[in-house]
Amino acid sequence: MSAKIIDGVKHARQLRADLSAQISDFVAQTGHRPKLKVILVGSDPASRLYVSNKARACRDVGIESVTIELSSSVTLPELLEVIDAANEDSTVHGILVQLPLPPHLPVRAVLERISVDKDVDGFHMYNVGGLVVGSTVFSPCTPYGVQKLLEAEQIPIAGQNVVVVGASNIVGKPTALMLMQRDATVCICHAKTRDLAQFTILADILVVAAGRPGLILGPMVKTGAVVIDVGINRLPDGRIVGDVDFDAVRQRASHITPVPGGVGPMTITMLLHNTLVAARALTGKALSS
Ligand code: NAP
């Protein structure tokens, strides 16, 4: 068997074209343009690249984006003041604080300060709680992108055995919760899981988000499984790879995402989607008050 390669670039392009049309309609109907405020602390090159990619993607679909750059020595009160101003600004619909933050800034305190109505990354505890009870407004962008890829490929989720490798708050746990909401039977593995292969081999859908190149080898995957590789790792020779041994696993899986070109393009797309959702909700609230 040689797996079908899930083309995240193609799916993201289709979704963005659709979003672009919806945003044009929204602007024509309301006179407001969706606006995203991105807060970047420090000068980490990877974070800068992510932020500039997000700004470009916003521009491409007609979302206004503004980036506020703060020094890595910014204090917590100073950062919270910037978030408060964005919360108060009625022209801003989405707020995103680029992670990671410098170690002196407590991540949870920063994320909890973002208005839940503008939390387009879906990291506020309110939105995380929504994932548990199944009424989330803003799903975190990478897990949402994984779900959308499965839907776009018409891969059934209900009743499937899903194994998620990685239990972070931003990828692994929300992915597990979202797929559980879709009636999958979900198992979450992490760094202390003993004998990872005994779990991964059971997966009809295997989602890997550990940040460990070469973690998932061919024999760890059931024949016919769908393999979603969220990992992004830069090797010493400069190549970008996922967490899955692509060539070996491809021989066993029915579907597989490449890295790059799989989940990555979907993540930013879902941020654009969430920003439009926020703009619709906030504009509707303002009009009815
Ligand atoms: P993270 O916060 O470092 O979490 C990694 C998770 O993987 C942890 O739960 C960790 O377990 C687990 N893990 C580490 N080594 C493992 C092993 N040998 N076996 C099983 N589990 C293991 O990372 P993250 O932010 O979730 O990101 C994960 C990967 O996805 C990274 O490569 C990141 O670059 C990539 N990513 C991609 C996108 C995208 O758009 N494609 C978006 C976000 C992240 P413990 O909890 O026990 O430590």
XYZ file of N, CA, C and O in Angstrom, residues 16-177:
648
model
N -9.368 29.173 2.100
C -9.078 30.620 2.125
C -9.838 31.354 1.024
O -10.260 32.500 1.219
N -10.032 30.710 -0.113
C -10.801 31.356 -1.189
C -12.239 31.562 -0.712
O -12.842 32.626 -0.925
N -12.767 30.558 -0.025
C -14.118 30.648 0.500
C -14.210 31.747 1.569
O -15.137 32.560 1.584
N -13.193 31.786 2.448
C -13.172 32.812 3.497
C -13.105 34.209 2.893
O -13.759 35.139 3.361
N -12.285 34.345 1.870
C -12.110 35.636 1.217
C -13.461 36.157 0.703
O -13.807 37.334 0.886
N -14.239 35.252 0.097
C -15.563 35.643 -0.419
C -16.484 36.019 0.750
O -17.211 37.020 0.683
N -16.423 35.237 1.836
C -17.281 35.538 2.996
C -16.900 36.877 3.623
O -17.757 37.629 4.087
N -15.606 37.182 3.628
C -15.154 38.449 4.228
C -15.604 39.625 3.355
O -16.063 40.655 3.871
N -15.541 39.467 2.036
C -16.034 40.538 1.138
C -17.510 40.805 1.425
O -17.934 41.959 1.524
N -18.296 39.740 1.578
C -19.728 39.906 1.879
C -19.920 40.615 3.213
O -20.755 41.508 3.349
N -19.122 40.187 4.192
C -19.243 40.778 5.537
C -18.967 42.285 5.480
O -19.707 43.086 6.057
N -17.910 42.667 4.766
C -17.546 44.089 4.667
C -18.661 44.850 3.948
O -19.067 45.939 4.373
N -19.177 44.249 2.868
C -20.235 44.928 2.100
C -21.490 45.114 2.960
O -22.144 46.154 2.905
N -21.793 44.108 3.784
C -23.043 44.172 4.564
C -22.931 45.050 5.802
O -23.899 45.697 6.204
N -21.747 45.083 6.432
C -21.645 45.763 7.739
C -20.841 47.058 7.679
O -20.910 47.870 8.596
N -20.019 47.207 6.645
C -19.126 48.367 6.596
C -17.919 48.207 7.517
O -17.114 49.121 7.672
N -17.786 47.036 8.158
C -16.634 46.790 9.048
C -15.728 45.734 8.418
O -16.222 44.805 7.786
N -14.431 45.921 8.629
C -13.484 44.908 8.140
C -12.957 44.121 9.339
O -12.552 44.743 10.346
N -12.963 42.784 9.276
C -12.400 42.011 10.388
C -10.959 42.448 10.660
O -10.185 42.664 9.716
N -10.635 42.559 11.950
C -9.293 43.052 12.302
C -8.676 42.182 13.396
O -9.325 41.898 14.409
N -7.439 41.794 13.157
C -6.684 40.948 14.100
C -5.525 41.748 14.669
O -4.768 42.371 13.919
N -5.405 41.743 15.994
C -4.225 42.377 16.607
C -3.297 41.280 17.097
O -3.699 40.398 17.858
N -2.058 41.319 16.619
C -1.065 40.321 17.011
C -0.040 41.001 17.909
O 0.473 42.073 17.568
N 0.225 40.377 19.055
C 1.196 40.944 19.993
C 2.415 40.027 20.019
O 2.307 38.835 20.326
N 3.548 40.600 19.636
C 4.796 39.827 19.558
C 5.752 40.369 20.608
O 6.091 41.559 20.600
N 6.196 39.487 21.499
C 7.133 39.904 22.547
C 8.515 39.320 22.229
O 8.648 38.111 22.077
N 9.503 40.201 22.117
C 10.870 39.736 21.881
C 11.150 39.575 20.397
O 10.338 39.937 19.536
N 12.324 38.994 20.105
C 12.753 38.970 18.703
C 13.128 37.558 18.238
O 14.000 37.390 17.387
N 12.468 36.546 18.819
C 12.732 35.173 18.392
C 12.459 35.048 16.882
O 11.358 35.389 16.421
N 13.459 34.596 16.090
C 13.286 34.592 14.634
C 12.107 33.732 14.168
O 11.377 34.116 13.249
N 11.899 32.570 14.811
C 10.778 31.698 14.382
C 9.454 32.402 14.642
O 8.554 32.390 13.793
N 9.331 33.053 15.808
C 8.083 33.754 16.133
C 7.849 34.887 15.139
O 6.722 35.116 14.698
N 8.923 35.601 14.791
C 8.782 36.696 13.819
C 8.273 36.172 12.480
O 7.415 36.776 11.844
N 8.819 35.027 12.093
C 8.401 34.435 10.810
C 6.922 34.036 10.867
O 6.156 34.329 9.945
N 6.522 33.384 11.976
C 5.112 32.986 12.111
C 4.203 34.209 12.046
O 3.174 34.192 11.374
N 4.615 35.278 12.741
C 3.777 36.484 12.787
C 3.685 37.123 11.400
O 2.606 37.536 10.964
N 4.795 37.146 10.682
C 4.722 37.778 9.349
C 3.908 36.902 8.390
O 3.177 37.408 7.537
N 3.972 35.571 8.562
C 3.124 34.689 7.735
C 1.645 34.924 8.031
O 0.809 34.917 7.117
N 1.331 35.126 9.310
C -0.072 35.366 9.693
C -0.547 36.686 9.098
O -1.668 36.773 8.579
N 0.313 37.714 9.165
C -0.072 39.032 8.633
C -0.328 38.938 7.126
O -1.302 39.489 6.602
N 0.539 38.197 6.434
C 0.367 38.067 4.980
C -0.925 37.322 4.652
O -1.682 37.702 3.762
N -1.183 36.250 5.418
C -2.400 35.465 5.163
C -3.644 36.322 5.405
O -4.622 36.228 4.657
N -3.597 37.165 6.445
C -4.732 38.075 6.721
C -4.956 38.979 5.517
O -6.087 39.123 5.024
N -3.865 39.592 5.070
C -3.970 40.524 3.935
C -4.596 39.833 2.732
O -5.472 40.367 2.068
N -4.168 38.606 2.471
C -4.615 37.882 1.279
C -6.127 37.638 1.265
O -6.718 37.534 0.201
N -6.729 37.487 2.470
C -8.175 37.213 2.483
C -9.002 38.445 2.844
O -10.225 38.362 2.944
N -8.338 39.590 3.094
C -9.090 40.821 3.375
C -9.299 41.107 4.850
O -10.173 41.899 5.203
N -8.501 40.471 5.712
C -8.546 40.801 7.151
C -7.450 41.832 7.415
O -6.318 41.669 6.950
N -7.801 42.885 8.172
C -6.772 43.860 8.546
C -5.987 43.275 9.717
O -6.584 42.735 10.655
N -4.668 43.350 9.651
C -3.910 42.869 10.809
C -2.923 43.931 11.249
O -2.344 44.642 10.428
N -2.790 44.041 12.571
C -1.860 45.012 13.152
C -0.971 44.236 14.109
O -1.478 43.475 14.937
N 0.344 44.398 13.970
C 1.257 43.715 14.884
C 1.870 44.734 15.838
O 2.376 45.769 15.401
N 1.784 44.431 17.130
C 2.436 45.276 18.124
C 3.673 44.535 18.605
O 3.570 43.394 19.066
N 4.829 45.157 18.432
C 6.077 44.500 18.844
C 6.536 45.081 20.175
O 6.654 46.298 20.316
N 6.767 44.197 21.142
C 7.203 44.635 22.469
C 8.576 44.026 22.768
O 8.878 42.911 22.320
N 9.350 44.753 23.533
C 10.700 44.273 23.867
C 10.604 43.029 24.759
O 9.627 42.856 25.506
N 11.628 42.184 24.695
C 11.612 40.951 25.505
C 11.668 41.279 26.997
O 11.406 40.419 27.829
N 11.990 42.532 27.346
C 12.047 42.898 28.768
C 10.730 43.524 29.244
O 10.657 44.032 30.358
N 9.694 43.477 28.413
C 8.412 44.074 28.813
C 7.933 43.414 30.116
O 8.132 42.210 30.318
N 7.341 44.213 30.986
C 6.865 43.647 32.258
C 5.447 43.111 32.062
O 4.756 43.481 31.101
N 5.014 42.279 33.014
C 3.659 41.728 32.910
C 2.609 42.851 32.913
O 1.728 42.855 32.043
N 2.693 43.834 33.840
C 1.679 44.912 33.799
C 1.670 45.652 32.464
O 0.597 46.007 31.959
N 2.840 45.863 31.880
C 2.883 46.569 30.583
C 2.199 45.742 29.498
O 1.431 46.257 28.683
N 2.473 44.454 29.496
C 1.856 43.591 28.478
C 0.336 43.529 28.683
O -0.441 43.615 27.719
N -0.087 43.403 29.932
C -1.532 43.326 30.202
C -2.231 44.615 29.780
O -3.371 44.583 29.301
N -1.515 45.733 29.921
C -2.098 47.019 29.505
C -2.345 47.019 27.987
O -3.375 47.512 27.515
N -1.411 46.469 27.239
C -1.568 46.397 25.777
C -2.769 45.500 25.433
O -3.571 45.817 24.546
N -2.899 44.383 26.155
C -4.032 43.474 25.897
C -5.344 44.171 26.263
O -6.329 44.107 25.506
N -5.348 44.884 27.396
C -6.570 45.592 27.820
C -7.008 46.595 26.747
O -8.202 46.707 26.446
N -6.025 47.300 26.183
C -6.367 48.307 25.166
C -6.993 47.631 23.947
O -7.969 48.136 23.376
N -6.463 46.481 23.577
C -7.024 45.750 22.423
C -8.414 45.203 22.765
O -9.318 45.194 21.924
N -8.590 44.768 24.021
C -9.916 44.297 24.456
C -10.950 45.415 24.328
O -12.093 45.178 23.924
N -10.528 46.634 24.683
C -11.449 47.787 24.694
C -11.730 48.335 23.302
O -12.729 49.001 23.081
N -10.824 48.078 22.370
C -10.908 48.692 21.037
C -11.975 47.966 20.200
O -11.798 46.812 19.805
N -13.059 48.663 19.912
C -14.174 47.990 19.221
C -13.860 47.690 17.758
O -14.582 46.924 17.117
N -12.783 48.269 17.230
C -12.429 47.938 15.839
C -11.602 46.651 15.764
O -11.371 46.126 14.681
N -11.130 46.147 16.919
C -10.339 44.903 16.958
C -11.263 43.737 17.273
O -11.996 43.773 18.263
N -11.222 42.702 16.430
C -12.102 41.543 16.642
C -11.362 40.318 17.181
O -11.956 39.483 17.848
N -10.084 40.216 16.842
C -9.310 39.069 17.308
C -7.995 39.535 17.912
O -7.393 40.499 17.426
N -7.578 38.852 18.994
C -6.293 39.191 19.639
C -5.488 37.903 19.766
O -6.017 36.875 20.198
N -4.229 38.001 19.399
C -3.363 36.825 19.477
C -2.036 37.253 20.098
O -1.425 38.224 19.640
N -1.628 36.557 21.138
C -0.293 36.781 21.700
C 0.578 35.639 21.207
O 0.294 34.460 21.492
N 1.601 35.965 20.441
C 2.448 34.923 19.864
C 3.236 34.205 20.973
O 3.894 34.856 21.788
N 3.163 32.892 20.986
C 3.919 32.081 21.950
C 5.141 31.490 21.255
O 5.125 31.326 20.040
N 6.214 31.164 21.959
C 6.359 31.251 23.412
C 6.673 32.673 23.868
O 7.169 33.487 23.090
N 6.384 32.920 25.149
C 6.738 34.193 25.768
C 8.070 34.034 26.501
O 8.428 32.917 26.896
N 8.784 35.149 26.723
C 9.988 35.045 27.557
C 9.629 34.468 28.929
O 8.501 34.656 29.407
N 10.581 33.765 29.560
C 10.270 32.996 30.771
C 9.718 33.823 31.939
O 9.008 33.275 32.780
N 10.002 35.138 31.983
C 9.527 35.908 33.151
C 8.031 36.246 33.045
O 7.443 36.769 33.986
N 7.412 35.936 31.889
C 5.990 36.280 31.721
C 5.125 35.024 31.887
O 5.313 34.042 31.156
N 4.209 35.007 32.849
C 3.380 33.811 33.077
C 2.336 33.654 31.964
O 1.429 34.481 31.823
N 2.463 32.585 31.206
C 1.639 32.402 30.006
C 0.150 32.429 30.344
O -0.645 33.099 29.681
N -0.244 31.695 31.403
C -1.688 31.591 31.687
C -2.275 32.964 32.021
O -3.350 33.317 31.540
N -1.535 33.747 32.828
C -2.052 35.074 33.207
C -2.237 35.939 31.967
O -3.197 36.699 31.859
N -1.336 35.793 31.014
C -1.418 36.591 29.786
C -2.608 36.121 28.948
O -3.438 36.926 28.510
N -2.736 34.820 28.750
C -3.818 34.300 27.903
C -5.189 34.562 28.535
O -6.155 34.846 27.825
N -5.262 34.473 29.868
C -6.558 34.695 30.539
C -7.003 36.156 30.445
O -8.152 36.480 30.697
N -6.069 37.063 30.116
C -6.429 38.490 30.058
C -7.159 38.832 28.747
O -7.858 39.827 28.643
N -6.961 37.987 27.725
C -7.597 38.265 26.429
C -9.108 38.054 26.565
O -9.546 37.042 27.126
N -9.873 39.008 26.058
C -11.333 38.868 26.102
C -11.741 37.542 25.446
O -11.250 37.215 24.351
N -12.638 36.801 26.078
C -13.030 35.505 25.499
C -13.690 35.691 24.129
O -13.654 34.800 23.285
N -14.258 36.877 23.903
C -14.910 37.150 22.607
C -13.900 37.404 21.493
O -14.263 37.430 20.316
N -12.624 37.670 21.882
C -11.598 37.989 20.882
C -10.477 36.948 20.876
O -9.452 37.122 20.230
N -10.711 35.830 21.570
C -9.664 34.818 21.791
C -9.565 33.876 20.584
O -9.880 32.687 20.665
N -9.096 34.409 19.458
C -9.144 33.648 18.204
C -8.151 32.473 18.161
O -8.264 31.607 17.302
N -7.191 32.456 19.101
C -6.312 31.283 19.207
C -6.990 30.157 19.997
O -6.529 29.014 19.971
N -8.040 30.517 20.736
C -8.780 29.503 21.506
C -8.032 28.992 22.723
O -8.296 27.891 23.191
N -7.108 29.796 23.267
C -6.294 29.324 24.404
C -6.818 29.788 25.758
O -6.319 29.360 26.792
N -7.802 30.710 25.784
C -8.357 31.151 27.066
C -9.070 29.974 27.732
O -9.677 29.138 27.049
N -8.982 29.961 29.057
C -9.545 28.818 29.774
C -11.049 28.626 29.474
O -11.542 27.509 29.466
N -11.751 29.721 29.217
C -13.180 29.631 28.892
C -13.386 28.796 27.625
O -14.247 27.918 27.565
N -12.573 29.103 26.613
C -12.705 28.356 25.352
C -12.193 26.931 25.486
O -12.718 26.011 24.855
N -11.163 26.746 26.319
C -10.670 25.382 26.567
C -11.767 24.564 27.253
O -12.036 23.411 26.876
N -12.450 25.197 28.234
C -13.555 24.513 28.914
C -14.662 24.165 27.931
O -15.273 23.101 28.022
N -14.885 25.051 26.967
C -15.896 24.789 25.941
C -15.594 23.523 25.160
O -16.510 22.800 24.745
N -14.310 23.227 24.984
C -13.940 21.989 24.276
C -14.422 20.767 25.058
O -14.798 19.755 24.475
N -14.363 20.869 26.382
C -14.744 19.721 27.220
C -16.248 19.482 27.140
O -16.700 18.343 27.028
N -17.028 20.590 27.171
C -18.489 20.404 27.178
C -19.091 20.479 25.781
O -20.296 20.344 25.612
N -18.240 20.712 24.775
C -18.724 20.630 23.395
C -19.425 21.876 22.899
O -20.259 21.803 22.010
N -19.102 23.054 23.489
C -19.733 24.270 22.972
C -18.689 25.378 22.784
O -18.922 26.516 23.158
N -17.569 25.003 22.240
C -16.493 25.979 22.037
C -16.870 26.984 20.969
O -17.454 26.620 19.953
N -16.508 28.240 21.195
C -16.685 29.257 20.166
C -15.450 29.260 19.261
O -15.555 29.198 18.045
N -14.278 29.306 19.894
C -13.036 29.338 19.120
C -12.225 28.073 19.401
O -11.669 27.917 20.481
N -12.158 27.183 18.426
C -11.325 26.003 18.586
C -9.884 26.390 18.304
O -9.624 27.166 17.385
N -8.930 25.837 19.071
C -7.520 26.142 18.800
C -7.179 25.765 17.356
O -7.652 24.756 16.823
N -6.337 26.608 16.734
C -6.210 26.567 15.266
C -5.593 25.273 14.725
O -6.066 24.756 13.707
N -4.562 24.740 15.376
C -3.936 23.530 14.815
C -4.864 22.314 14.927
O -5.100 21.621 13.919
N -5.442 22.037 16.117
C -6.397 20.924 16.182
C -7.585 21.109 15.225
O -8.058 20.152 14.618
N -8.042 22.363 15.099
C -9.159 22.642 14.192
C -8.727 22.322 12.754
O -9.492 21.741 11.964
N -7.486 22.659 12.431
C -6.960 22.350 11.093
C -6.889 20.849 10.852
O -7.201 20.368 9.755
N -6.511 20.106 11.888
C -6.467 18.637 11.770
C -7.874 18.109 11.479
O -8.080 17.297 10.562
N -8.840 18.611 12.238
C -10.225 18.156 12.043
C -10.709 18.491 10.635
O -11.344 17.669 9.963
N -10.401 19.702 10.178
C -10.849 20.123 8.842
C -10.208 19.271 7.744
O -10.827 18.968 6.721
N -8.945 18.892 7.947
C -8.277 18.026 6.948
C -8.989 16.683 6.858
O -9.211 16.154 5.764
N -9.339 16.126 8.021
C -10.040 14.835 8.026
C -11.386 14.972 7.315
O -11.765 14.114 6.505
N -12.082 16.074 7.600
C -13.384 16.296 6.959
C -13.216 16.446 5.447
O -13.972 15.872 4.659
N -12.208 17.240 5.058
C -12.014 17.511 3.624
C -11.697 16.223 2.867
O -12.060 16.066 1.697
N -11.036 15.287 3.549
C -10.699 14.010 2.911
C -11.807 12.972 3.108
O -11.638 11.806 2.748
N -12.915 13.415 3.717
C -14.064 12.545 3.990
C -13.664 11.291 4.764
O -14.111 10.171 4.458
N -12.804 11.504 5.741
C -12.383 10.394 6.607
C -13.326 10.348 7.805
O -13.447 11.345 8.530
N -14.029 9.236 8.002
C -14.954 9.184 9.133
C -14.206 9.277 10.462
O -13.084 8.760 10.573
N -14.812 9.941 11.433
C -14.197 10.094 12.756
C -14.979 9.279 13.802
O -14.388 8.601 14.637
N -16.301 9.330 13.707
C -17.134 8.635 14.706
C -16.797 7.153 14.742
O -16.684 6.504 13.698
N -16.593 6.667 15.954
C -16.350 5.238 16.132
C -14.927 4.794 15.831
O -14.588 3.626 16.045
N -14.097 5.711 15.359
C -12.717 5.328 15.023
C -11.836 5.346 16.283
O -12.064 6.129 17.198
N -10.822 4.498 16.277
C -9.808 4.553 17.336
C -8.807 5.638 16.963
O -8.120 5.517 15.932
N -8.752 6.691 17.773
C -7.805 7.775 17.520
C -6.727 7.725 18.595
O -7.044 7.651 19.787
N -5.477 7.747 18.187
C -4.381 7.867 19.144
C -3.677 9.186 18.861
O -3.281 9.452 17.722
N -3.577 10.022 19.905
C -2.885 11.298 19.786
C -1.566 11.168 20.534
O -1.557 10.851 21.731
N -0.458 11.363 19.855
C 0.854 11.307 20.505
C 1.284 12.745 20.761
O 1.536 13.507 19.817
N 1.350 13.117 22.042
C 1.608 14.510 22.428
C 0.415 14.991 23.223
O -0.738 14.766 22.822
N 0.695 15.621 24.362
C -0.400 16.017 25.258
C -0.263 17.485 25.660
O -0.578 17.860 26.782
N 0.210 18.320 24.734
C 0.361 19.740 25.082
C -1.005 20.412 25.131
O -1.987 19.912 24.559
N -1.035 21.574 25.790
C -2.296 22.320 25.893
C -2.713 22.908 24.561
O -3.890 23.168 24.345
N -1.742 23.148 23.659
C -2.121 23.832 22.417
C -2.382 22.868 21.255
O -3.048 23.230 20.304
N -1.848 21.657 21.318
C -2.088 20.719 20.208
C -2.699 19.395 20.694
O -3.843 19.068 20.352
N -1.950 18.627 21.464
C -2.370 17.255 21.778
C -3.706 17.173 22.496
O -4.641 16.498 22.036
N -3.814 17.871 23.651
C -5.051 17.753 24.439
C -6.270 18.273 23.673
O -7.295 17.578 23.623
N -6.208 19.491 23.075
C -7.411 19.937 22.360
C -7.755 19.063 21.156
O -8.934 18.871 20.854
N -6.743 18.497 20.496
C -7.047 17.602 19.370
C -7.833 16.401 19.882
O -8.848 15.989 19.289
N -7.380 15.844 21.005
C -8.061 14.679 21.579
C -9.503 15.036 21.937
O -10.438 14.285 21.625
N -9.691 16.185 22.575
C -11.044 16.584 22.990
C -11.951 16.801 21.780
O -13.112 16.386 21.769
